[in-house]
CSV table of C-alpha atoms in Angstrom, one decimal:
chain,number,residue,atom,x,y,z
L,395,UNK,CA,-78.5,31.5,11.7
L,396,UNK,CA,-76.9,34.7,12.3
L,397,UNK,CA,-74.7,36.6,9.4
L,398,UNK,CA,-73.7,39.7,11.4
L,399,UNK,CA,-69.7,39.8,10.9
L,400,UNK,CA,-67.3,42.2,11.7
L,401,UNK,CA,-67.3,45.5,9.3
L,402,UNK,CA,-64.7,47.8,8.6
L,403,UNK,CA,-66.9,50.0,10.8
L,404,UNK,CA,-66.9,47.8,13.4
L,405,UNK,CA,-62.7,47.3,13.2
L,406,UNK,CA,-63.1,51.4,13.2
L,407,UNK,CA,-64.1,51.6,16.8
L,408,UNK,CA,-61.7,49.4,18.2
L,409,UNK,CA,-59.9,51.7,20.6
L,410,UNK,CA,-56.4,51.9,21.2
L,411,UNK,CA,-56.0,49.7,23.8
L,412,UNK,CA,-57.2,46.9,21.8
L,413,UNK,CA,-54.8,47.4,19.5
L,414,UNK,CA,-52.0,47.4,21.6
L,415,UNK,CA,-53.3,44.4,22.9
L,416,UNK,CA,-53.1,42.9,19.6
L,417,UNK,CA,-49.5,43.9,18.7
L,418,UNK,CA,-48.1,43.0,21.9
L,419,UNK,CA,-49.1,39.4,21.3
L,420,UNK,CA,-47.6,39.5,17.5
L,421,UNK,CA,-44.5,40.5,19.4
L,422,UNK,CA,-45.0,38.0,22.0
L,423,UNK,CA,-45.9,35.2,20.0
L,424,UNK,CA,-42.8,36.3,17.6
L,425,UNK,CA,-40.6,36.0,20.6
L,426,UNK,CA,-41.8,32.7,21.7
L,427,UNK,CA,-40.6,31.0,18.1
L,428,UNK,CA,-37.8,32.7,18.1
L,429,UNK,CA,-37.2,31.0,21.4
L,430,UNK,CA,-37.6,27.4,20.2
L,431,UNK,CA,-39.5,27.5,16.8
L,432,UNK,CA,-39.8,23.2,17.0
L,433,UNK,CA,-41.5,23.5,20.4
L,434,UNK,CA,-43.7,26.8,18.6
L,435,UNK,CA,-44.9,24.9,15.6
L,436,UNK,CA,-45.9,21.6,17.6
L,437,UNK,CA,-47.9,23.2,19.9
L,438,UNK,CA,-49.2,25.5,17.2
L,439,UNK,CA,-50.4,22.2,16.0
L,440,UNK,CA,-51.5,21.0,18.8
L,441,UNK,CA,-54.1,23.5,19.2
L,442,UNK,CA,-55.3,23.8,15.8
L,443,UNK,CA,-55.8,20.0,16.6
L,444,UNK,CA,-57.8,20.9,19.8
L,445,UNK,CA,-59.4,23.9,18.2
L,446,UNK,CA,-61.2,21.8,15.2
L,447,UNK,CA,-62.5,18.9,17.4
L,448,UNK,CA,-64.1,21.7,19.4
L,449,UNK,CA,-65.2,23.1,16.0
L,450,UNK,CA,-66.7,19.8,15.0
L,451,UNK,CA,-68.7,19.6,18.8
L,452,UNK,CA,-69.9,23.0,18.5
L,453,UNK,CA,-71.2,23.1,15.2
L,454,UNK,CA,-73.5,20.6,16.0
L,455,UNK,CA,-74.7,22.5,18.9
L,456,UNK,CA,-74.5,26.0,17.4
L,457,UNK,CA,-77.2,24.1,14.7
L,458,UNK,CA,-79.6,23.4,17.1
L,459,UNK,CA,-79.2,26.0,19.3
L,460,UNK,CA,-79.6,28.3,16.2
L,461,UNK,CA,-82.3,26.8,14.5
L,462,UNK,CA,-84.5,25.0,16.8
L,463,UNK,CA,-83.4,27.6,20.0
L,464,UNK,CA,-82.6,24.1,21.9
L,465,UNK,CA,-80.1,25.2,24.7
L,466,UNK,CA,-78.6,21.3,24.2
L,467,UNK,CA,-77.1,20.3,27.3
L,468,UNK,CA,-76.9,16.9,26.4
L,469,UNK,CA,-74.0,17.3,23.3
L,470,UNK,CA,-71.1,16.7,25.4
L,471,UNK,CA,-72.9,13.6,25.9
L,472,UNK,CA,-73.3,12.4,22.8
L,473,UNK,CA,-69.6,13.5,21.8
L,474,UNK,CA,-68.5,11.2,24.4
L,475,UNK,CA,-70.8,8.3,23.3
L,476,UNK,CA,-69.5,8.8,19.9
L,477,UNK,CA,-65.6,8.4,21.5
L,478,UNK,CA,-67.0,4.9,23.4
L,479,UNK,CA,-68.3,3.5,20.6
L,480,UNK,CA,-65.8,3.7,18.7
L,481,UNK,CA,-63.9,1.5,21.1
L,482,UNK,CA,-66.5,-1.3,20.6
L,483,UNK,CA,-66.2,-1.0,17.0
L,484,UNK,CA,-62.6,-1.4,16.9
L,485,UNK,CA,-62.1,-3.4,20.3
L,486,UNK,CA,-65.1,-5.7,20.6
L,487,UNK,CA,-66.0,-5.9,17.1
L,488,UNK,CA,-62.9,-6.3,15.8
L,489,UNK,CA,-63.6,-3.5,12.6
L,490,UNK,CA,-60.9,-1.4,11.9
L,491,UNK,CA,-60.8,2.5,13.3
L,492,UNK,CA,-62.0,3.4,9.4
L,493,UNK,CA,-65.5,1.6,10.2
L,494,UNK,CA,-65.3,3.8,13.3
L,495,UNK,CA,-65.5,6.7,11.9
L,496,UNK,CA,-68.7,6.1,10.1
L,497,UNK,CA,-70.7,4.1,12.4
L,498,UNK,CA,-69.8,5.6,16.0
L,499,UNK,CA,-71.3,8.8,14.6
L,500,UNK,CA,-74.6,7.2,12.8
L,501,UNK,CA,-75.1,5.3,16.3
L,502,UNK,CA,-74.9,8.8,17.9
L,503,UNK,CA,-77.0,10.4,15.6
L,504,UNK,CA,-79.6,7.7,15.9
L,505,UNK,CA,-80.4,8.2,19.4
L,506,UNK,CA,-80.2,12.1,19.2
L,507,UNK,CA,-82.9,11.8,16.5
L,508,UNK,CA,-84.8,9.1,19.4
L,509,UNK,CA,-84.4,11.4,22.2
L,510,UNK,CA,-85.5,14.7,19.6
L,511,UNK,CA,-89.1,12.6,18.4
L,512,UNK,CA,-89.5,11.6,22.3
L,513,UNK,CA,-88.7,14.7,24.5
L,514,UNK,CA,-87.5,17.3,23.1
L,515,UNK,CA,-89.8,17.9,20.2
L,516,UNK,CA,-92.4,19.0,22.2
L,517,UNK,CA,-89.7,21.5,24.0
L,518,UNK,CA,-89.7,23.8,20.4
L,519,UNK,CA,-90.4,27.1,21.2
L,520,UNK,CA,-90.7,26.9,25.0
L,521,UNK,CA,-88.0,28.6,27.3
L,522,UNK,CA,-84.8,28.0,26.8
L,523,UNK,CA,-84.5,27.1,30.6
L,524,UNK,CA,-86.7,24.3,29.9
L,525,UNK,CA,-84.5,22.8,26.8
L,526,UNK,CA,-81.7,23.0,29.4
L,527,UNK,CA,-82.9,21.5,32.0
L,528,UNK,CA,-84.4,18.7,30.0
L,529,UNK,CA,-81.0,17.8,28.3
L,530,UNK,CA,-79.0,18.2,31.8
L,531,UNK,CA,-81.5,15.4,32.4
L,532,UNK,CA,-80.9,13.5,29.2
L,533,UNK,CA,-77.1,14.2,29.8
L,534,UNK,CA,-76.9,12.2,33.4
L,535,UNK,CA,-78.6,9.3,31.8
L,536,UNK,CA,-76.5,8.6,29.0
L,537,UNK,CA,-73.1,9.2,30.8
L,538,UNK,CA,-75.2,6.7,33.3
L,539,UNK,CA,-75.4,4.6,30.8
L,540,UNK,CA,-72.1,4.7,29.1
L,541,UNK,CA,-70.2,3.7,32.9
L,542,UNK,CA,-72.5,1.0,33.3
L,543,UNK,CA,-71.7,-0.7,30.4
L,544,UNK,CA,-67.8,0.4,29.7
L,545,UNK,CA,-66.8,1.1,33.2
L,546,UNK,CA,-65.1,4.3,34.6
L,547,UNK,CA,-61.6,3.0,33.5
L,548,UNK,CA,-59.8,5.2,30.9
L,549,UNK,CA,-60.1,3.2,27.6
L,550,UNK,CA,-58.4,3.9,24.3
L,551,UNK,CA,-58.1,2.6,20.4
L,552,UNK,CA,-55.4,1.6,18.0
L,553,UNK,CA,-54.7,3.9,15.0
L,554,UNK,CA,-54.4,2.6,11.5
L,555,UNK,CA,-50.9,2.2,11.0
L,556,UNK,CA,-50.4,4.7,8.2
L,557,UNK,CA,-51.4,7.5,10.8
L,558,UNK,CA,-48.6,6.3,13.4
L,559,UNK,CA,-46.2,7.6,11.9
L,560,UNK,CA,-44.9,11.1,11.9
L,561,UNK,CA,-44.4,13.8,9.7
L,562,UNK,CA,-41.2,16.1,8.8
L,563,UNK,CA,-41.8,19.5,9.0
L,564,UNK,CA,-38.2,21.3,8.8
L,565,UNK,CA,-38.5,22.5,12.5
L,566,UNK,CA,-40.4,19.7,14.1
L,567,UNK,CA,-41.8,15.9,13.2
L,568,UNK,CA,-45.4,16.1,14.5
L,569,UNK,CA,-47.9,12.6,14.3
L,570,UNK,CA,-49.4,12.1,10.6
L,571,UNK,CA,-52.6,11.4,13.0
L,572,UNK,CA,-52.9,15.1,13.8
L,573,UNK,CA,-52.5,16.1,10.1
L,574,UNK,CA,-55.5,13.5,8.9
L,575,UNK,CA,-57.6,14.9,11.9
L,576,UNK,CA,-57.1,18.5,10.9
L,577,UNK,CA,-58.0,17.6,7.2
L,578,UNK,CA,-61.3,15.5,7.8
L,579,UNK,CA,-62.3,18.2,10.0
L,580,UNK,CA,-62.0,20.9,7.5
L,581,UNK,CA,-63.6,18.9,4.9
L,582,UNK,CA,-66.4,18.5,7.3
L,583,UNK,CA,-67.0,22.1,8.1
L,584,UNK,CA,-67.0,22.8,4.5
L,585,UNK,CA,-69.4,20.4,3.9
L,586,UNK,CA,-72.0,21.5,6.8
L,587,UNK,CA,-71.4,25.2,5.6
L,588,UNK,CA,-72.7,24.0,1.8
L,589,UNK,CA,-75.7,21.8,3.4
L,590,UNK,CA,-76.8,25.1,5.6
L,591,UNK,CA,-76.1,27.6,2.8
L,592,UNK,CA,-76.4,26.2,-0.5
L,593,UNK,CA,-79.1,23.3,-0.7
L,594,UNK,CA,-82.3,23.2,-0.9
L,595,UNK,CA,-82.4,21.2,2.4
L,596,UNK,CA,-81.0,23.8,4.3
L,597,UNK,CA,-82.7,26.7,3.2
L,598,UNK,CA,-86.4,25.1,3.9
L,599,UNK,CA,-85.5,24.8,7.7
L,600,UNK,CA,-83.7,28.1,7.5
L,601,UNK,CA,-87.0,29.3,6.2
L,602,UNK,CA,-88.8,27.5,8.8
L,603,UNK,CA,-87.1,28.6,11.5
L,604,UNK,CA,-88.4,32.2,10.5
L,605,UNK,CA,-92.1,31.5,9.5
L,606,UNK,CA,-92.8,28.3,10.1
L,607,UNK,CA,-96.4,28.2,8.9
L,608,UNK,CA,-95.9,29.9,5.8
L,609,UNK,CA,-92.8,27.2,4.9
L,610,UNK,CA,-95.2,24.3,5.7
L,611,UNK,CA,-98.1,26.0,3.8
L,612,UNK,CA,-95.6,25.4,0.7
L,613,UNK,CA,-95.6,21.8,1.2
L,614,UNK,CA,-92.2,21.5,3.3
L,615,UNK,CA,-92.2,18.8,5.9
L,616,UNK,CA,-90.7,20.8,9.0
L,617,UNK,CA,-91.0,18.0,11.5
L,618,UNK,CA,-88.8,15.7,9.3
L,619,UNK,CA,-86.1,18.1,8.1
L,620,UNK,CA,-85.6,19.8,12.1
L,621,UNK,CA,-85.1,15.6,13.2
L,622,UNK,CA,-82.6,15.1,10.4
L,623,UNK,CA,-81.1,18.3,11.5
L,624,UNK,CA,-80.7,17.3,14.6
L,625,UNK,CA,-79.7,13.8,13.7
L,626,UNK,CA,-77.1,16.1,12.2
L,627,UNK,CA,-76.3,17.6,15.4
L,628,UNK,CA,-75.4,14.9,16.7
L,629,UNK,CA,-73.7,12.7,14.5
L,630,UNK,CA,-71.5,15.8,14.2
L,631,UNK,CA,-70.7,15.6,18.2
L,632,UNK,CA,-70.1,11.7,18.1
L,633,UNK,CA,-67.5,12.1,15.2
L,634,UNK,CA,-65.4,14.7,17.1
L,635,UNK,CA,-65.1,11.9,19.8
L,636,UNK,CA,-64.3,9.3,17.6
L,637,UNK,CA,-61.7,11.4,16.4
L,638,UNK,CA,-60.3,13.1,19.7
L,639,UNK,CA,-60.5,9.5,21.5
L,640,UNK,CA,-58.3,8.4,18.5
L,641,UNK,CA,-55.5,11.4,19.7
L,642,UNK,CA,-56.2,11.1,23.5
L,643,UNK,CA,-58.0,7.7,24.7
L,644,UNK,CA,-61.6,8.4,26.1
L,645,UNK,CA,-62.3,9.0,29.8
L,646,UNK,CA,-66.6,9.7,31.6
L,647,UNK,CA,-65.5,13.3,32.5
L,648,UNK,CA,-64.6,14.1,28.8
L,649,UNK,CA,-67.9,15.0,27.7
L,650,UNK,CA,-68.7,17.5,31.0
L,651,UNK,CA,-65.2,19.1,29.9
L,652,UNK,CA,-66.2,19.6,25.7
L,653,UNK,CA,-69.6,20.7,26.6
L,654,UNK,CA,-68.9,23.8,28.8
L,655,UNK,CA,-65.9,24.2,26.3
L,656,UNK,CA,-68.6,24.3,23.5
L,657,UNK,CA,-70.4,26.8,25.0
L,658,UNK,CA,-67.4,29.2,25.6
L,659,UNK,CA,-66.8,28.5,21.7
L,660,UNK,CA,-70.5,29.6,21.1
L,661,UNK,CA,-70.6,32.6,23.3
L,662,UNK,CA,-67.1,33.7,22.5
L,663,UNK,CA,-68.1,33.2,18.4
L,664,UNK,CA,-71.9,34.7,18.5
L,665,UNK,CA,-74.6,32.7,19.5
L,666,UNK,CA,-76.5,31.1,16.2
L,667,UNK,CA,-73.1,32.2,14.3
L,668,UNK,CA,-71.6,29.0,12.3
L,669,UNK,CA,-68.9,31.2,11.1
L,670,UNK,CA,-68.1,32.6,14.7
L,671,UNK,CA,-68.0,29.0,16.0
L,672,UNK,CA,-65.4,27.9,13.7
L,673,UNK,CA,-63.3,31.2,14.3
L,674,UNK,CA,-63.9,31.1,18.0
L,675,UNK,CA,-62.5,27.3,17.9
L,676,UNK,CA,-59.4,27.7,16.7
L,677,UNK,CA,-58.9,31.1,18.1
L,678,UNK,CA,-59.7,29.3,21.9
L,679,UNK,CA,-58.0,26.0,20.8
L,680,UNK,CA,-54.1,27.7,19.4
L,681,UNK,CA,-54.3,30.3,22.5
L,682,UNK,CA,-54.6,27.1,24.8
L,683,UNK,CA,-51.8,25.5,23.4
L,684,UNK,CA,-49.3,28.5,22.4
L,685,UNK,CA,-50.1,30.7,26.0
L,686,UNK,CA,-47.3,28.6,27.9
L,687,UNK,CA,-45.1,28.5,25.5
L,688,UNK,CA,-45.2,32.0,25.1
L,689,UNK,CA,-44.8,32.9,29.0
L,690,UNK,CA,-42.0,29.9,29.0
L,691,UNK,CA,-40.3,31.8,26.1
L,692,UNK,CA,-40.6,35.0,28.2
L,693,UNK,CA,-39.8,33.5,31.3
L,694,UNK,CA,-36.1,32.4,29.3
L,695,UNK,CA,-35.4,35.7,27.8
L,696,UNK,CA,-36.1,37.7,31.4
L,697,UNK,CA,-34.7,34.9,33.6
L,698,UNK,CA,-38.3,35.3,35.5
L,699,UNK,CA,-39.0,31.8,36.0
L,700,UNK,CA,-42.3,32.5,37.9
L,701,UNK,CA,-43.3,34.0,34.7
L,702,UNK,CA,-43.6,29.7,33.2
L,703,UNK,CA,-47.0,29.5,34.1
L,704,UNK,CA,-49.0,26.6,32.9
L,705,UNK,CA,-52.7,28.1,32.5
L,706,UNK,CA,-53.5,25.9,29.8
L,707,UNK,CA,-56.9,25.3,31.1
L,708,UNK,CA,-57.9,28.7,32.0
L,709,UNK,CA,-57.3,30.1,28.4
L,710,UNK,CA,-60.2,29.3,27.0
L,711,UNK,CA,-62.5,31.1,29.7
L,712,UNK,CA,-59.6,34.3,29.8
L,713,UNK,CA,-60.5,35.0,26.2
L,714,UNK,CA,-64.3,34.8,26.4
L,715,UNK,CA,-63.9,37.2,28.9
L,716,UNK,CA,-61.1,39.8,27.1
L,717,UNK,CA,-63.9,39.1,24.1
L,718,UNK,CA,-66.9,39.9,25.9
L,719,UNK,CA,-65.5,43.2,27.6
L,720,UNK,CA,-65.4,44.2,24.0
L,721,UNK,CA,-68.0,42.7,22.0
L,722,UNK,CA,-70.8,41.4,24.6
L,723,UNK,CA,-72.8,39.8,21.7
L,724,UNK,CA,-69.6,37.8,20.7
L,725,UNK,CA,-67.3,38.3,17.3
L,726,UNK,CA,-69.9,37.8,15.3
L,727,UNK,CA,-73.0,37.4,17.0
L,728,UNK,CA,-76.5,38.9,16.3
L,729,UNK,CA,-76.9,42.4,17.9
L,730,UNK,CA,-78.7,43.1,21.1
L,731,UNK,CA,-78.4,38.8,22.4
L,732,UNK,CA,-76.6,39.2,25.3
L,733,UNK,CA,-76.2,42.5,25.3
């Protein structure tokens, strides 16, 4: 996994246009509280909300795609089969949203590790063209799978009843669910960072991934620890969907949405980069969510009203861009990819 990150050097050559850029939001965004600060701070929320669930998908997919070089198609996939069966859980079993949380993604991360041992195992190395076109493969026959047996109707869960409620800030109430979901998702982060950093676990298949032979000369079983890594992977993908479906209800296009959305995050953050997919998140998910207030608050303050333009969904792919005219490999990618 890459460690490049920006340097002082790096902030040195920024030219002044850039910087302009960057006080001109500060202003902008200043403006837009001003404005309405309730409206500012629930959005604000709101994104942070959508930027860590696409932290959480990404993660898993910045692992494999920066360890194993598997271009993995197939994790908006598995982030929507986590989202579905968590509505079994709850619905048809009866469990509550708690037992959810820990089975959906176990499920998930089961038949990632089936699909690694059977297919794409013996993808390692190869093109990544290959890896893609294998898991675009893989992709259409779970989604297959998942309206066959749930339908195409939108389906969603019941919270538990101490996340219904809301929360005072001062300037806003915003729902206690959001809160929790923010929370768990940090905790997880932090807990992925120690595995891949800090354990002996995650520095064999960090070794392996640079000298294979010589790590499994030592005695390390790479096989086993690159499937449990991917059983990661995935797990990781089917947790964000239980808790996004818990926020938003669960729908079949929602995984074709998360996964391109991953791979704006990854691009935009450095491919291989954990640390630039966890920045690039919540950098894509708070512009997504504070860009309309901002041109409604500008739109007030001029009496412009064509100026209250809801671009929501174009956010995301207006930053990779503005990012990439200035740093093709990414915020903190690894020199010379992609550029």
């Amino acid at each position: 996994m890459s460690t490049t990150e920006l340097t002082r050097e790096d902030l040195a050559t920024v030219s002044p246009g850039w910087w302009a850029v960057a006080v001109l939001t500060v202003v902008l965004l200043a403006l837009a509280f001003a404005v309405e600060p309730g409206l500012f701070i629930d959005q604000a929320i709101g994104g942070l909300v959508y930027g860590m669930v696409l932290v959480l998908v990404t993660l898993g997919l910045s692992l494999i795609l920066g360890l194993m070089g598997i271009v993995n198609f197939a994790h908006g996939a598995f982030f929507m089969l986590g989202a579905y069966l968590s509505y079994s859980v709850v619905v048809t079993l009866g469990l509550p949203f708690w037992a959810a949380l820990i089975l959906a993604p176990l499920v998930v991360g089961v038949v990632g590790v089936v699909l690694e041992m059977t297919v794409l195992r013996y993808l390692y190395g190869s093109d990544p063209i290959v890896s893609l076109l294998a898991t675009f493969g893989l992709t259409m026959m779970i989604e297959e799978v998942i309206r066959a047996y749930w339908g195409t109707a939108p389906l969603e869960i019941s919270r538990p009843a101490v996340l219904t409620r809301g929360t005072d800030l001062g300037v806003t109430t915003v729902p206690t669910y959001r809160l929790f979901l923010v929370g768990v998702a940090v905790v997880t982060i932090l807990a992925v960072y120690l595995l891949i950093s800090r354990t002996d676990f995650g520095l064999t298949v960090r070794a392996g991934v640079q000298d294979g032979e010589m790590t499994e000369f030592v005695g390390v079983n790479l096989p086993v620890r690159f499937t449990a890594m991917f059983f990661l992977g995935a797990a990781l993908a089917g947790f964000a969907g239980v808790l996004y479906s818990a926020e938003t209800g669960m729908r079949t296009t929602m995984g074709e949405t998360f996964v391109i959305l991953a791979f704006v995050v990854v691009v935009v953050g450095g491919v291989g980069s954990l640390f630039g997919s966890v920045v690039s998140g919540i950098l894509i998910g708070v512009s997504a969510y504070l860009t309309p207030v901002v041109l409604t608050a500008l739109a007030e303050v001029t009496n412009q009203p064509w100026l209250a333009l809801q671009i929501r969904d174009l956010v995301p792919y207006l930053v990779m861009i503005l990012i990439l005219l200035y740093r093709p490999r990414g915020l903190f990618g690894e020199e010379g990819f992609l550029e």
